[in-house]
Amino acid sequence: MWKLRLPLTVLVGAAIVAGGCRRQAVAPPPQEIQVLMVKELPTDPTDSIWGQTQELHIPLLLQDLVEPRLLQPSTPYVAVRALYDGHRLAFRLEWEDATENADPGIAAFSDACAVQLPQKVEAVLPAPQMGEKGHPVQITLWKAVWKKGPLFEKGIQAVYPNAAVGHYPFQAASLVPGSTAQEEMALRYAPARRLGNDVASVPEKGAQDIVAEGPGTITPVQKNSQAQAVRTPRGWAVVIVRDPPEGFSPDSGTHVAFAIWDGAHQEIGSRKMRSAWIPLRVVSNQ
Amino acid sequence: MAIVYNWQLGRTMSYWYPEHRPQRQYAAVFDLNKCIACQSCTLACKTTWTSGKGQEYMLWNNVETKPYGSYPLAWDSKLLEMLGPQTWKDGKYLGRTIFEAAPAGERVLGWRPDDYDYAFPNTGEDDCAGQVERGLALNLPHAVWFFYLPRICNHCTYPACLAACPRGSIYKRPEDGIVLLDQGRCRGYRECVKACPYKKVFFNPLTGTSEKCIFCFPKREQGLQPQCFVNCIGKIRLAGYISVPESANPDNPIDYLVHVRKVALPLLPQLGLEPNVYYIPPVHVPVRFLEQLFGPHVQTAVQTYLNAKDDPDLAGLIQLFGCAEKIVPRWKRQNDWIIGMEEDGAEIVRVPLREPVFERPLFDERFQVARHNCP
C-alpha cells in the first residue's frame, strides 16, 4: 500500500511546488529586444533615456563551433537596450568584466564587443555564426584599446613607457620633418599601414564596420557607425549606433546577435562569447 | 585535417590542409661549426626590414647561444615539454607532431609568449654547459661546450602559422615556397604567434598586425641571396632550392648537403613542420643534446663532416658558402676548384678547394723590417 502512497505523495508535493511557483511567478522576461522609438539617439551610455527602455539579459555561448574555439566560458551574459530614431539603431551593451583591458601590447588583448545584424531583412536568417555564403551579416565592432588613440603616431612609448629607441630611418637628417618623403620612409617599415589595413588605425567614430559571409571572411567596409564606452563599477557599458539592415522598418523588425571579448582571457577573433540571433521589435513609448 | 607526407619524419602525419608542395622550395644550409655569433646577420636583417615603429623588439633573424640561449625566452624547451616524449626508431618518428598533439579547440599545439619573454634578446650568451674543471682536455665532443644557433623563419613545408590563421592571411608562394603574411588581411589575432614553434612571427602592437621573415623575397626574385646570408662574415650560409628526397640532384648544392651526404639536418623535425633551413651540427657538442634539436641522424652528419678533410667534394662545397651574392643553384668540383653555376651551367663563382698558403720571410729585405705571423 505504501508503494502506492509514495508516488501519490510525490505528486501532491510537486503540485504544491508548482502551484506555489505559479502564484509567485512574475511575467516571463521578454525573449526579444524591444526597441524604443525616439526622436534622437544618444551615444552616451549614461544618458537618462536608456532608463526608459527595457533591458534584456542575453545569455552568451562559447564560440566552440569553429577552430580556434573558446572552451573556457568567461562573460556569462550581456544586458542590451535598444533605440530607433526612424533612421538608425542604437544599442547599449552592458556586461560584467572585472579587469579593464584597454592597454596595447605585444601580449595584450583588448576587451571588445560587437553587434551583428543581417545584411538585409529576409525570410531566411543568415547563420548566426558570422553569416554564410550568399547571406552576409554586417557587424559593428568596438575595442577598448582604441581609447588609447592612434598608437602609431604616439610610438612605442605608448605601449612601453620606458622604451628607448636610438634612431628610426625616417628620422634621418636628410628627411624634412613632416614631409612626404619622411612619411614614405616611415611607411616602408609599416606595411599594414601602407596597405591601408583598417586594424592599423583607430576608427574616427570609435567603431569599425565589417561584413562577413562565414567564419574567417570578415571584410572592412566604409560605414558611419559610432561607438562610445564607459567603464562601469562592474565592467563596461558601450553604445553602438549604426544603420539597420536593408529593408528594415518598424513593422518588419529584424534579428541581432552580440559578441563579447574578454581581454584578460586573451579572447580575440573567433575566441569569444557570442549570442544566438535575438528577435528585435520596435515599440512605441507608452 | 588532411593526411600529408613528411619525409623528415619518415611517415605521414595530419595537417590542417592537404599536401601541396610549391613548384620550387627555397631553402638554406647553415654550417654551425663556423658561426661566431657576431650578429652581422641580425643587424643586416634589422636594418633592412624591422627598423620601424612597433618593430623594435623584432628579430626576424637572431643568433642565440645553446644550450641556454633562447629568443623569445624558452621558445624551444617550453614546447618540447608540452609535446611529451619524442622518440624515433630507424629514422621514423614515433611521437606526436604539434598538429597531432593539438588540444581540443586548437589547430596546433602552441603557446604565446608574454612581453617579458621578449625582454632578453641574447640571454645565455656564451654561457657554456658545465664548468671547466682541472684536468680537462680538448676531446670531441667537448666536455664543456656551447654553440651558436642562428635562426630565421624556416619557411616550412607545413607551416604551423599558416595552419593556425583563421583568416587565411598567411600563404606559401607557389613559385618558391616562401611563407608570407598578408599585411593587408591580417587582423592581429596572433594565432600564428602562438602556433609557430620557432616563434618567428612577431606582433606589431602599433600596427595591430603580425609580421615575419620574408626570406628577402625581393632579392630572391632577382636571383640574389638574402641579406642575412650575404652579410655573414663567417660565410656559414648557403641559399638555394631543395628537392624532395626522391628527386634529389647531386649537382644542386642544397640537395647534395641534405639528401646526398645527409650532413645538414632540419631544426626540431619532430614538430612536424618540415622546416626548410638545414643545419650542419657542431661537431664538438654531445650528440645526445644535438639529437633533440636536429633529429636522429646527427651522429652520421657529425662523422661525415669530421671526415670532410679527406672528402674533397664535401669540403669543396662548404668552401662555396658565402662566396657569391647570387643564388647558386648548381655546382661542380674540377680538381682543386669548386665552381658555382647558374641553372644553365654558366659560371657564377670559382673558389679553390684549399686557400693557398704563403710563407713570408721573417725579415723583409725590401722594407728592412722584421715580420712575423703572430700578433
XYZ file of C-alpha atoms in Angstrom, chain B residues 24 241 249 252 327-330 341-346 348:
15
model
C 60.342 25.016 -56.067
C 66.421 25.205 -53.733
C 70.039 16.169 -57.635
C 72.238 21.044 -56.529
C 71.893 32.201 -55.581
C 73.999 29.238 -56.689
C 71.633 26.534 -57.941
C 74.335 24.234 -59.398
C 76.921 27.834 -61.558
C 73.603 29.070 -62.840
C 70.927 26.557 -63.810
C 72.247 26.632 -67.383
C 75.815 25.934 -66.296
C 77.125 29.496 -66.620
C 78.940 32.396 -61.103
